[in-house]
Coordinates of C-alpha atoms in Angstrom, one line a residue:
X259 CA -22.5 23.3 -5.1
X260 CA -24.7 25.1 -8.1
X261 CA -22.3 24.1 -10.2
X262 CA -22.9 20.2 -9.5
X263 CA -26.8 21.1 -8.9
X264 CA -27.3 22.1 -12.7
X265 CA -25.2 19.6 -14.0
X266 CA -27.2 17.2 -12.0
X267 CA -30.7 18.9 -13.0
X268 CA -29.1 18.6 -16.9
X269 CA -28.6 14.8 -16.7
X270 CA -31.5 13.9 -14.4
X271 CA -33.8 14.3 -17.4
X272 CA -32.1 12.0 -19.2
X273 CA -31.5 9.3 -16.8
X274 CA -35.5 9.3 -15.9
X275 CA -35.8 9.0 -19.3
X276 CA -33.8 6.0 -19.7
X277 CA -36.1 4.6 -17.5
X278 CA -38.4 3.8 -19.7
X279 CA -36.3 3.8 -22.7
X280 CA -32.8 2.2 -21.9
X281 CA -30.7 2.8 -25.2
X282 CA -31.2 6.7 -24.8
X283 CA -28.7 6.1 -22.0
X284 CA -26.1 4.9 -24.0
X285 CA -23.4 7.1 -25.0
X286 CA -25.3 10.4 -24.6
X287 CA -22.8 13.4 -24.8
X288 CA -24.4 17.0 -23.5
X289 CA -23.2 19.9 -25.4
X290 CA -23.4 22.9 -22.6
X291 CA -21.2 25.4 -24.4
X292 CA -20.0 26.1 -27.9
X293 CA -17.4 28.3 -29.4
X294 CA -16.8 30.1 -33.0
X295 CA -13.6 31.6 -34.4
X296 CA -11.7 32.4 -37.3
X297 CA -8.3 31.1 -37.9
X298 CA -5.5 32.9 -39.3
X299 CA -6.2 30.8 -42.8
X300 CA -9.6 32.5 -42.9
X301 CA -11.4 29.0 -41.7
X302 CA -13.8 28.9 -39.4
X303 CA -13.1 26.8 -35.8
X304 CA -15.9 25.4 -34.2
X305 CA -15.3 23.8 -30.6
X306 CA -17.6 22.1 -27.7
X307 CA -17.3 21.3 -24.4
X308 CA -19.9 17.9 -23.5
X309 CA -20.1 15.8 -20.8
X310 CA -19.8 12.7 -21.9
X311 CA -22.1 9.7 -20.0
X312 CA -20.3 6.1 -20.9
X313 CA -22.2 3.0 -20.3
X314 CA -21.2 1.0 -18.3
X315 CA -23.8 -1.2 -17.9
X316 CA -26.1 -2.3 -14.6
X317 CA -27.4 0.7 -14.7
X318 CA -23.9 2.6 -13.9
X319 CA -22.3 5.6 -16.1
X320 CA -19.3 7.0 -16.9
X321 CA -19.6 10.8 -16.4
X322 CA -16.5 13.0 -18.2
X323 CA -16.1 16.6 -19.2
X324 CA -14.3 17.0 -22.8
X325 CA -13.4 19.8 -25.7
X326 CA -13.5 18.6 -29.3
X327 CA -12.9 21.4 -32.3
X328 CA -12.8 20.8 -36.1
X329 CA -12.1 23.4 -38.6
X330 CA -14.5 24.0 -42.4
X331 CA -14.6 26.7 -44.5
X332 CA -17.6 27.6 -43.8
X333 CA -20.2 26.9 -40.4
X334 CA -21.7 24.3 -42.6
X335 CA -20.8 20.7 -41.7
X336 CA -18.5 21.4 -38.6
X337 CA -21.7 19.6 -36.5
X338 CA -21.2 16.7 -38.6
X339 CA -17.0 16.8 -38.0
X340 CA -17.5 17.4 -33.9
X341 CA -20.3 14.6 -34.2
X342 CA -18.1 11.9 -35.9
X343 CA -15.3 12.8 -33.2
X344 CA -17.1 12.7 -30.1
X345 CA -18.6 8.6 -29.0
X346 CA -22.2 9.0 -28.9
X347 CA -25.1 11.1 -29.7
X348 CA -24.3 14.8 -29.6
X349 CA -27.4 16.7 -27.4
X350 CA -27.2 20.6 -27.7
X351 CA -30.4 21.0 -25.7
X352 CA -28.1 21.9 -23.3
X353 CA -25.6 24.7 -24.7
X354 CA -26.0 27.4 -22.3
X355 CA -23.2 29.7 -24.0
X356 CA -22.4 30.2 -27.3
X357 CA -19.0 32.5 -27.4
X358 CA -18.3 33.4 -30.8
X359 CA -14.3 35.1 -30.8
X360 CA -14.3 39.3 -31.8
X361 CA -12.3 38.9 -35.2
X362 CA -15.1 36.3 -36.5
X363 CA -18.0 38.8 -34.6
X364 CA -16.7 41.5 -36.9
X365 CA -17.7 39.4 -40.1
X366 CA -21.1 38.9 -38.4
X367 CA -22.7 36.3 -36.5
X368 CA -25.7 35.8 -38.2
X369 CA -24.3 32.0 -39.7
X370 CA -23.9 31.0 -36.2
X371 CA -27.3 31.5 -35.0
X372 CA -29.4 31.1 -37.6
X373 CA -28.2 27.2 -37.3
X374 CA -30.0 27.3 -33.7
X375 CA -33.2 28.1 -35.4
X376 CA -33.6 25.7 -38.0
X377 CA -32.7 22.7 -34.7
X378 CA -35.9 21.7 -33.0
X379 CA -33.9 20.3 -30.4
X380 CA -32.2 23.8 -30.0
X381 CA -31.9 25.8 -26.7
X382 CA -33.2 29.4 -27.5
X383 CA -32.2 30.4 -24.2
X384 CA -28.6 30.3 -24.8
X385 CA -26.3 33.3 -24.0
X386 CA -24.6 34.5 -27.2
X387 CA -21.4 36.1 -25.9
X388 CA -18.9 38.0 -27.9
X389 CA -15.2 36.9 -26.4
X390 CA -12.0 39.3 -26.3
X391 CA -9.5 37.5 -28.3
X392 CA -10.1 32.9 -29.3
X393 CA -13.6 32.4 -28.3
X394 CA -12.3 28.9 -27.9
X395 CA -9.7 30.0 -25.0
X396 CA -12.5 31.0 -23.3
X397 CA -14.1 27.5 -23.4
X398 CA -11.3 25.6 -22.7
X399 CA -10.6 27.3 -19.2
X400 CA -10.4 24.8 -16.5
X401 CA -10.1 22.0 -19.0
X402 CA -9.9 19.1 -15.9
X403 CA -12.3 20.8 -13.7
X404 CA -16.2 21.2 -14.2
X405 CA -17.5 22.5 -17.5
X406 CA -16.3 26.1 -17.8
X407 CA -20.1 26.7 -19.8
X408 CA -21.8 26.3 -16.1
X409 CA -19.4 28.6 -14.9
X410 CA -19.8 31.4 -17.4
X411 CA -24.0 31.0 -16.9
X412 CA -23.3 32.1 -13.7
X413 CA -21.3 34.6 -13.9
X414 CA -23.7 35.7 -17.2
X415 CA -26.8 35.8 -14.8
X416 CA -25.0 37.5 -12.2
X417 CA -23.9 40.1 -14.6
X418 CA -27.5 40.8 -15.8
X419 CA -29.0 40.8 -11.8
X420 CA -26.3 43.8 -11.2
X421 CA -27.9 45.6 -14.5
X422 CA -24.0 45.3 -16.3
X423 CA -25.5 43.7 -19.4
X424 CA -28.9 43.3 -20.6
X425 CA -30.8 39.8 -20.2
X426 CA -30.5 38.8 -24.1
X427 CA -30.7 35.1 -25.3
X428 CA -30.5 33.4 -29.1
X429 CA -34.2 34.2 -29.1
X430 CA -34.0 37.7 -28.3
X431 CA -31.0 38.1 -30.5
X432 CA -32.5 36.4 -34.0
X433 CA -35.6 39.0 -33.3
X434 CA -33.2 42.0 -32.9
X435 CA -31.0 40.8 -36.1
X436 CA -34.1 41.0 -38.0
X437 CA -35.1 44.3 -36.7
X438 CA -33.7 47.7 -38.7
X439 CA -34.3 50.2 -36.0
X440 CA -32.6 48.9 -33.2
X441 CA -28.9 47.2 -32.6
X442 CA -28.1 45.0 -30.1
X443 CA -25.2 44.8 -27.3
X444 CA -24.1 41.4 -25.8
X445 CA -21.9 40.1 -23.1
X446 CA -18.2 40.9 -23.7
X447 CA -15.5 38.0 -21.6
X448 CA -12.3 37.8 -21.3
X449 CA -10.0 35.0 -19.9
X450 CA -7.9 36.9 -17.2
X451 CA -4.7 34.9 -15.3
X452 CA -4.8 31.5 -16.7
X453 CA -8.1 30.0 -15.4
X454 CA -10.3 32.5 -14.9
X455 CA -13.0 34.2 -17.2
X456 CA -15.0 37.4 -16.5
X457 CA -17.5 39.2 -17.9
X458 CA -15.6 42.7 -18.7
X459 CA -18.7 44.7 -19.8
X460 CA -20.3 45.3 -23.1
X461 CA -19.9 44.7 -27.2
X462 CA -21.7 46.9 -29.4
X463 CA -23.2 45.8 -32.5
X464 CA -24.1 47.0 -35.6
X465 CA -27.0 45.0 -37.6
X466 CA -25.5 41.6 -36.8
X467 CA -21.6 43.0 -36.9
X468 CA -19.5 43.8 -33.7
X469 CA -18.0 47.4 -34.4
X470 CA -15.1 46.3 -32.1
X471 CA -15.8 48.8 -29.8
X472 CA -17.3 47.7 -26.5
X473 CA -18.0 49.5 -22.9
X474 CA -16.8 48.6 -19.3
X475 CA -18.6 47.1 -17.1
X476 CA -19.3 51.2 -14.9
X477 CA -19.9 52.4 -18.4
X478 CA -22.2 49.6 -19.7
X479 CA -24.3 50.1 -16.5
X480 CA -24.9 53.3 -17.8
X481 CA -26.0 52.3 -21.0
X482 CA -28.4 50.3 -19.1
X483 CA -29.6 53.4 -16.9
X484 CA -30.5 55.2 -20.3
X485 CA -32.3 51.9 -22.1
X486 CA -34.3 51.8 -19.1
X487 CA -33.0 48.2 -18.2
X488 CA -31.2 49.4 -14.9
X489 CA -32.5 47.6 -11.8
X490 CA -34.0 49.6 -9.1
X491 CA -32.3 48.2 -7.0
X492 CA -28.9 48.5 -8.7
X493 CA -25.6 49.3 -7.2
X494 CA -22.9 51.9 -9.1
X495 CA -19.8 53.5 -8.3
X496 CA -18.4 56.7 -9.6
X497 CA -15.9 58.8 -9.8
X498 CA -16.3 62.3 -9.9
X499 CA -12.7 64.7 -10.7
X500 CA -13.7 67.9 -9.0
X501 CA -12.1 70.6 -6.4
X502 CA -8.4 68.9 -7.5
X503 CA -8.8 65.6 -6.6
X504 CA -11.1 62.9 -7.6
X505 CA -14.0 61.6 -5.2
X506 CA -15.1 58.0 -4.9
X507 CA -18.9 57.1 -4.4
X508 CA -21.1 54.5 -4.4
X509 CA -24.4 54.4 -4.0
X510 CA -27.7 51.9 -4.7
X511 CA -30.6 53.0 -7.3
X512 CA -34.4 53.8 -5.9
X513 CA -37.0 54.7 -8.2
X514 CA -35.8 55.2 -11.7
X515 CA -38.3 56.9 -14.0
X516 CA -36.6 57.6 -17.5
X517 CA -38.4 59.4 -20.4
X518 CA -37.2 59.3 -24.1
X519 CA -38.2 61.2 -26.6
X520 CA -37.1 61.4 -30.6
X521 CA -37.9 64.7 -32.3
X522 CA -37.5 65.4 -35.9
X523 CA -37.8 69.1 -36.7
X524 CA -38.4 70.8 -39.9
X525 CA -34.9 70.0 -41.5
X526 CA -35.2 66.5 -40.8
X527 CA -33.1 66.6 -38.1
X528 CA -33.0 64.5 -35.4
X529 CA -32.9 64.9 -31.8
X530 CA -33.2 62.7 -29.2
X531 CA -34.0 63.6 -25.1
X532 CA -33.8 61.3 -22.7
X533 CA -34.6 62.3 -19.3
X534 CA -33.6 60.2 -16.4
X535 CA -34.9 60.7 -12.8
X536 CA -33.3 58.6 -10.0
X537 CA -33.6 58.4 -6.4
X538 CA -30.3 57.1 -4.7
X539 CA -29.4 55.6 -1.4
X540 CA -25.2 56.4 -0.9
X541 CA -23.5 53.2 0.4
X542 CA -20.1 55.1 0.5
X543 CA -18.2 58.5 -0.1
X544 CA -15.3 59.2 1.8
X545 CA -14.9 63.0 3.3
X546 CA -13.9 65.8 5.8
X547 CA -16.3 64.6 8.7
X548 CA -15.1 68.0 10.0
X549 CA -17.4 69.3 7.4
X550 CA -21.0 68.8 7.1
X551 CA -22.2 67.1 3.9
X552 CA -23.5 69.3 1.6
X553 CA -26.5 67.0 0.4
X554 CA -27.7 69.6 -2.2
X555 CA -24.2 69.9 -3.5
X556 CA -23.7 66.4 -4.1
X557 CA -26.7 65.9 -5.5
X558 CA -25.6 68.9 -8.5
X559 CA -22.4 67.0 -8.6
X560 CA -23.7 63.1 -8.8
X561 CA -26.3 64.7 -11.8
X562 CA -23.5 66.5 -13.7
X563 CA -21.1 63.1 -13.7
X564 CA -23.7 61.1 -14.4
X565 CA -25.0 63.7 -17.3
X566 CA -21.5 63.6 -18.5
X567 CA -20.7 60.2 -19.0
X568 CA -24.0 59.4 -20.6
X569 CA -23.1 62.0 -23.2
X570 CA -19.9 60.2 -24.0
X571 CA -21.8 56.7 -23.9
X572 CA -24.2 58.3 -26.9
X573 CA -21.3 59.3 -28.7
X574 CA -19.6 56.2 -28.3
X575 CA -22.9 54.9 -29.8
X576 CA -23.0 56.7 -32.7
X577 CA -19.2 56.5 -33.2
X578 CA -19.9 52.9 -33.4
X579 CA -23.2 53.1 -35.5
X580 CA -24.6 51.2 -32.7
X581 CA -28.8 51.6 -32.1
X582 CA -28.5 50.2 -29.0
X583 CA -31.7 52.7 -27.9
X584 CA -33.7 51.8 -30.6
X585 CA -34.2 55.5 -32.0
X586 CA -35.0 54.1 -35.9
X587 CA -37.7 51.8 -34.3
X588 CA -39.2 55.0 -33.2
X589 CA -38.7 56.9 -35.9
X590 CA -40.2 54.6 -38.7
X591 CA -43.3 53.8 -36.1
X592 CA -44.3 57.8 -35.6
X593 CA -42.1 59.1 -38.7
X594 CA -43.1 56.7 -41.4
X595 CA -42.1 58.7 -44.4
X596 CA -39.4 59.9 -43.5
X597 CA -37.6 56.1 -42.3
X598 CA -38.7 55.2 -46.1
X599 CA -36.2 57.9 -47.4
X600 CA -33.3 57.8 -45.3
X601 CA -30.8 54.7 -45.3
X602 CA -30.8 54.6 -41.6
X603 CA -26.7 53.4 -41.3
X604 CA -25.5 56.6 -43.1
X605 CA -28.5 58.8 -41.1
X606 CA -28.3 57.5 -37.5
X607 CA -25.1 59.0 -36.7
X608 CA -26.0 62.4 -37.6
X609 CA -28.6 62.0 -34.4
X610 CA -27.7 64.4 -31.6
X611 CA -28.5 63.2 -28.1
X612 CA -29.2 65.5 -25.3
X613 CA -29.6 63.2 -22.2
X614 CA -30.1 64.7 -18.6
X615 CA -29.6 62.4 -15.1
X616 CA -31.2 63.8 -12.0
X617 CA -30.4 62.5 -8.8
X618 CA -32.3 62.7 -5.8
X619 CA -30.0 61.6 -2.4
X620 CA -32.4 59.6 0.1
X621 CA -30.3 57.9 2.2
X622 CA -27.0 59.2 3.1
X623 CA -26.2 56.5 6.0
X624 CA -25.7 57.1 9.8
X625 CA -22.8 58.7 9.4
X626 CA -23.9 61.2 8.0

């Protein structure tokens, strides 16, 4: 039903519009998702899925869903091939996703965005999404059913309410492309079974480059605990390997407070600290109910996994050359002279981060 209620609130606009202005009506074609890749000749593909709305006159339309593709050289012109194959006027006003595929990301995206920019008629609150494999078998999923872009919105915004990826649009994107001291991460999808899409966690990027190196979905979480972007109300599930076995728990977040803090000392070197304080509610954690729960135990335990894991996110980050915390923003704003003699690519990976997770247990459930 909120697939056929945005569709509807996409072509009501239109329709009213035609109200007063009937040949607006005719052969209108609404662009809601878009797809870049690179083919194995070194072309670029560019690909749409549009609804297409037929006259059919007496005030009756035609409403179909359709992929069209053409192939250039280069970005420039493949509007003007999709236009001249697709009956009517093209309308991206509409192009909630834009998936570009991860061997074209890797070049760079900045020649499919900046296109967005110079388009009054643009959408700057499309999702850019970075795609495991053909961006364009990610559009073409469910081919007869409704538009697969509607579908991936959903499952985008869904994604951002559980605090798995950060809520970044083409706006938000262009401004961190043009920004040196701090990279950006962006949804990572997949097409899993033969109709189905998911959003499989995070792609980290480098100035406007994906490194090819992303995070899952429990690890990108993570990420978003130490960029401050978690919700407070998120749910997580851990693992922690302890005692010879492994132990499952989940639990909600309460009250997150993080503190970061860059520090260059008298070397130059740079440290960063980020210090995360979080008050959790457990939703499950199998155990010996023979045994009493141990609160402050699990509490050392929880701090240490998270602690852990967030160290190996920050090295994943600088393995990738990825800013995602924005520590060269802060250094050129409180260390001016320094960010004018260091080439911030070759210097940001010799940062060392030293980030701590407390956890305070508030709720432990009536079982307990």
């Amino acid at each position: 039903m909120r697939i056929i209620f945005i569709i509807i609130l996409c072509i009501l606009p239109i329709l009213l519009t035609g109200c007063w202005d009937q040949h607006l009506l005719v052969n209108r074609t609404l662009v809601n998702g878009i797809s870049f890749d690179v083919t194995e000749e070194g072309k670029i593909n560019g690909s749409v899925r549009a609804l297409s709305m037929q006259s059919k006159g007496g005030g009756q339309f035609d409403i179909y869903d359709e992929l069209v593709s053409a192939e250039r050289p280069t970005p420039v012109g493949l509007a003007l091939d999709i236009d001249s194959r697709i009956a009517g006027e093209i309308d991206t006003s509409k192009a909630f996703v834009v998936i570009i595929g991860e061997e074209l990301a890797k070049k760079g995206i900045h020649p499919f965005i900046e296109v967005f920019y110079r388009n009054m008629n643009s959408y700057m609150s499309s999702k850019i999404i970075i795609s495991k494999g053909k961006g364009k078998q990610i559009l073409s999923v469910e081919k007869e059913k409704s538009p697969i872009a509607f579908v991936i919105l959903q499952l985008l915004n869904g994604a951002e309410a559980d605090s798995v990826i950060p809520k970044e649009t083409t706006f938000t994107v262009w401004k961190k492309m043009l920004d040196p001291g701090e990279d950006m991460i962006l949804p990572y999808v997949e097409r899993v079974e033969s109709n189905k899409v998911e959003v499989a966690g995070v792609a980290l990027v480098n100035d406007d480059q994906y490194t090819g190196t992303t995070l899952s979905r429990e690890k990108s979480s993570i990420l978003m605990l130490l960029m401050d972007q978690l919700s407070k109300k998120n749910r997580m599930a851990l693992t922690m390997g302890s005692e010879g076995k492994d132990r499952a728990i989940s639990f909600a977040t309460r009250d997150l407070r993080r503190n970061l803090e860059v520090l260059v000392d008298k070397d130059n070197k740079i440290t960063c600290k980020i210090d995360v304080k979080i008050n959790v509610e457990v939703g499950s954690y199998p155990q010996d109910l023979s045994k009493g729960l141990n609160i402050k135990k699990l509490n050392k335990d929880l701090s240490d996994e998270l602690t852990k894991q967030a160290k190996e996110i920050t090295d994943t980050l600088l393995h990738a050359n990825c800013d995602a915390l924005g520590i060269g923003r802060r250094i050129s704003s409180f260390y001016p002279e320094l960010w004018k003699k260091i080439n911030w690519n070759e210097e940001y990976k010799n940062v060392e981060f030293e980030p701590s997770v407390k956890v305070n247990i508030i709720k432990t459930g009536n079982v307990f």
